[in-house]
């Protein structure tokens, strides 16, 4: 009996020791896994902060003397500031589609709405096609959690909204903050618009929204998402509604700037950026890429205060530099150079392949996009091989840049603004952007060889991406619904 009892003791002792070893091993593996996710060799967290209609000259680090932006200025000191960063359109919907897809809007059918207007209006038939690869659904394949907080504006039908595009969470508005019922009184529209709703996932929380709380609410939800996902790779797309007209801000910022409601909104965005960066510091999330930029240039139509695109020429809705060249700051502790100002030409379309690559899940080699992986040029500040950039307004190619040279093309019919076009006899004009950033001196007659080269480059773009009178040869269709319906309060299906 004693021998049997002792054998049982040995058995249970060995079993207990084995279980303890396995338990400790599991704990160590779990701890190691958490440490690996937070290490600098693991995939980085990604945060894109996208403002709406913020101008090139609206930040202190870009020369503003009227707006107080200490948090964004400090971000520039700690990271890299880009002087030649471009959006692919001077309007909201196409530029956002290009950022998420890595493609010119013309390639994916997002250059206009289904009626030929410049952006997607409420209850539009078109939207970003969820069958295409985009930044959110591709990062998801690599284990990323993702959230879209803020303004979407890529189709308000359920099939086109963020949850169908790879995002795990959505809090925000489906379109611009000026598309309210009275907007429909403009003669160009045959219908009134619904009240602007605030959604969480697919549930309407408010309709109409309280716009004075938008920036603060977005910031709160963004910080909640970061905190909840601090142990796993995450992608946060924080797309502010401001300072798009009509600009709003909360009580803490209203009337506090030197530039009316517009300046108040800009300074609250600066506060928001500081709160995001403080959260990363508090949670020790140094392994995070932060990109701050704008969807296009400042608009000249704001009534209370004014945005600035200086020293650039032009405004939102134009293919002058002020319409599409925007502020951009990138930060990643220990990876992106600190305190650098880069004149490297980078576009928002480059973010898609670049971020997918550093996340460890490069795009398929046969997937046709227009952006390039520019990571080595971000980290080394070396000049890349020159490549053209095309300035489209809706489906019309109006200008092309190659290196320091920008050619405005001759046009007999010119698209103007969101829905107008006019007959014109606009002659070509050539500018050296290194010497004349304000596009004031036409030097076309002095450089006929450059003009000839850029005309050939423009024709190649027309063949590939299309133009007013011709279809491109390599494009993907946008999403389309024949009978769209307005978002209904408490609509959850």
mmCIF file with all atom_site columns, N, CA and C in Angstrom, residues 101 107-108 128-134 137 165 367 476-479:
data_model
loop_
_atom_site.group_PDB
_atom_site.id
_atom_site.type_symbol
_atom_site.label_atom_id
_atom_site.label_alt_id
_atom_site.label_comp_id
_atom_site.label_asym_id
_atom_site.label_entity_id
_atom_site.label_seq_id
_atom_site.pdbx_PDB_ins_code
_atom_site.Cartn_x
_atom_site.Cartn_y
_atom_site.Cartn_z
_atom_site.occupancy
_atom_site.B_iso_or_equiv
_atom_site.pdbx_formal_charge
_atom_site.auth_seq_id
_atom_site.auth_comp_id
_atom_site.auth_asym_id
_atom_site.auth_atom_id
_atom_site.pdbx_PDB_model_num
ATOM 1  N N  . UNK A 1 101 ? -6.735  54.086 -51.478 1.00 0.00 ? 101 UNK A N  1
ATOM 2  C CA . UNK A 1 101 ? -6.579  53.078 -52.535 1.00 0.00 ? 101 UNK A CA 1
ATOM 3  C C  . UNK A 1 101 ? -5.219  53.095 -53.211 1.00 0.00 ? 101 UNK A C  1
ATOM 4  N N  . UNK A 1 107 ? -8.604  56.302 -61.965 1.00 0.00 ? 107 UNK A N  1
ATOM 5  C CA . UNK A 1 107 ? -8.375  54.867 -62.162 1.00 0.00 ? 107 UNK A CA 1
ATOM 6  C C  . UNK A 1 107 ? -9.448  54.024 -61.485 1.00 0.00 ? 107 UNK A C  1
ATOM 7  N N  . UNK A 1 108 ? -10.071 54.562 -60.442 1.00 0.00 ? 108 UNK A N  1
ATOM 8  C CA . UNK A 1 108 ? -11.036 53.770 -59.677 1.00 0.00 ? 108 UNK A CA 1
ATOM 9  C C  . UNK A 1 108 ? -12.450 54.350 -59.741 1.00 0.00 ? 108 UNK A C  1
ATOM 10 N N  . UNK A 1 128 ? -16.889 54.183 -52.922 1.00 0.00 ? 128 UNK A N  1
ATOM 11 C CA . UNK A 1 128 ? -15.641 53.436 -53.018 1.00 0.00 ? 128 UNK A CA 1
ATOM 12 C C  . UNK A 1 128 ? -15.961 51.948 -53.091 1.00 0.00 ? 128 UNK A C  1
ATOM 13 N N  . UNK A 1 129 ? -15.428 51.293 -54.101 1.00 0.00 ? 129 UNK A N  1
ATOM 14 C CA . UNK A 1 129 ? -15.759 49.884 -54.338 1.00 0.00 ? 129 UNK A CA 1
ATOM 15 C C  . UNK A 1 129 ? -15.105 49.003 -53.278 1.00 0.00 ? 129 UNK A C  1
ATOM 16 N N  . UNK A 1 130 ? -15.900 48.316 -52.447 1.00 0.00 ? 130 UNK A N  1
ATOM 17 C CA . UNK A 1 130 ? -15.313 47.478 -51.390 1.00 0.00 ? 130 UNK A CA 1
ATOM 18 C C  . UNK A 1 130 ? -14.622 46.234 -51.916 1.00 0.00 ? 130 UNK A C  1
ATOM 19 N N  . UNK A 1 131 ? -14.800 45.910 -53.202 1.00 0.00 ? 131 UNK A N  1
ATOM 20 C CA . UNK A 1 131 ? -14.125 44.749 -53.782 1.00 0.00 ? 131 UNK A CA 1
ATOM 21 C C  . UNK A 1 131 ? -12.661 45.035 -54.098 1.00 0.00 ? 131 UNK A C  1
ATOM 22 N N  . UNK A 1 132 ? -12.280 46.312 -54.134 1.00 0.00 ? 132 UNK A N  1
ATOM 23 C CA . UNK A 1 132 ? -10.890 46.674 -54.405 1.00 0.00 ? 132 UNK A CA 1
ATOM 24 C C  . UNK A 1 132 ? -10.068 46.615 -53.122 1.00 0.00 ? 132 UNK A C  1
ATOM 25 N N  . UNK A 1 133 ? -8.765  46.458 -53.263 1.00 0.00 ? 133 UNK A N  1
ATOM 26 C CA . UNK A 1 133 ? -7.875  46.485 -52.111 1.00 0.00 ? 133 UNK A CA 1
ATOM 27 C C  . UNK A 1 133 ? -7.718  47.935 -51.649 1.00 0.00 ? 133 UNK A C  1
ATOM 28 N N  . UNK A 1 134 ? -7.838  48.145 -50.344 1.00 0.00 ? 134 UNK A N  1
ATOM 29 C CA . UNK A 1 134 ? -7.552  49.467 -49.790 1.00 0.00 ? 134 UNK A CA 1
ATOM 30 C C  . UNK A 1 134 ? -6.705  49.310 -48.532 1.00 0.00 ? 134 UNK A C  1
ATOM 31 N N  . UNK A 1 137 ? -8.528  47.212 -45.490 1.00 0.00 ? 137 UNK A N  1
ATOM 32 C CA . UNK A 1 137 ? -8.759  45.765 -45.648 1.00 0.00 ? 137 UNK A CA 1
ATOM 33 C C  . UNK A 1 137 ? -7.463  44.993 -45.903 1.00 0.00 ? 137 UNK A C  1
ATOM 34 N N  . UNK A 1 165 ? -15.449 48.271 -45.740 1.00 0.00 ? 165 UNK A N  1
ATOM 35 C CA . UNK A 1 165 ? -14.178 48.573 -46.404 1.00 0.00 ? 165 UNK A CA 1
ATOM 36 C C  . UNK A 1 165 ? -12.970 48.061 -45.619 1.00 0.00 ? 165 UNK A C  1
ATOM 37 N N  . UNK A 1 367 ? -0.839  44.029 -58.782 1.00 0.00 ? 367 UNK A N  1
ATOM 38 C CA . UNK A 1 367 ? -1.981  44.907 -58.515 1.00 0.00 ? 367 UNK A CA 1
ATOM 39 C C  . UNK A 1 367 ? -1.633  46.316 -58.960 1.00 0.00 ? 367 UNK A C  1
ATOM 40 N N  . UNK A 1 476 ? -10.567 50.603 -62.803 1.00 0.00 ? 476 UNK A N  1
ATOM 41 C CA . UNK A 1 476 ? -11.503 49.752 -62.085 1.00 0.00 ? 476 UNK A CA 1
ATOM 42 C C  . UNK A 1 476 ? -12.749 50.558 -61.756 1.00 0.00 ? 476 UNK A C  1
ATOM 43 N N  . UNK A 1 477 ? -13.874 49.914 -61.762 1.00 0.00 ? 477 UNK A N  1
ATOM 44 C CA . UNK A 1 477 ? -15.138 50.611 -61.545 1.00 0.00 ? 477 UNK A CA 1
ATOM 45 C C  . UNK A 1 477 ? -15.344 50.949 -60.071 1.00 0.00 ? 477 UNK A C  1
ATOM 46 N N  . UNK A 1 478 ? -16.021 52.068 -59.853 1.00 0.00 ? 478 UNK A N  1
ATOM 47 C CA . UNK A 1 478 ? -16.465 52.409 -58.506 1.00 0.00 ? 478 UNK A CA 1
ATOM 48 C C  . UNK A 1 478 ? -17.638 51.515 -58.132 1.00 0.00 ? 478 UNK A C  1
ATOM 49 N N  . UNK A 1 479 ? -17.992 51.503 -56.867 1.00 0.00 ? 479 UNK A N  1
ATOM 50 C CA . UNK A 1 479 ? -19.207 50.829 -56.450 1.00 0.00 ? 479 UNK A CA 1
ATOM 51 C C  . UNK A 1 479 ? -20.423 51.607 -56.937 1.00 0.00 ? 479 UNK A C  1
#
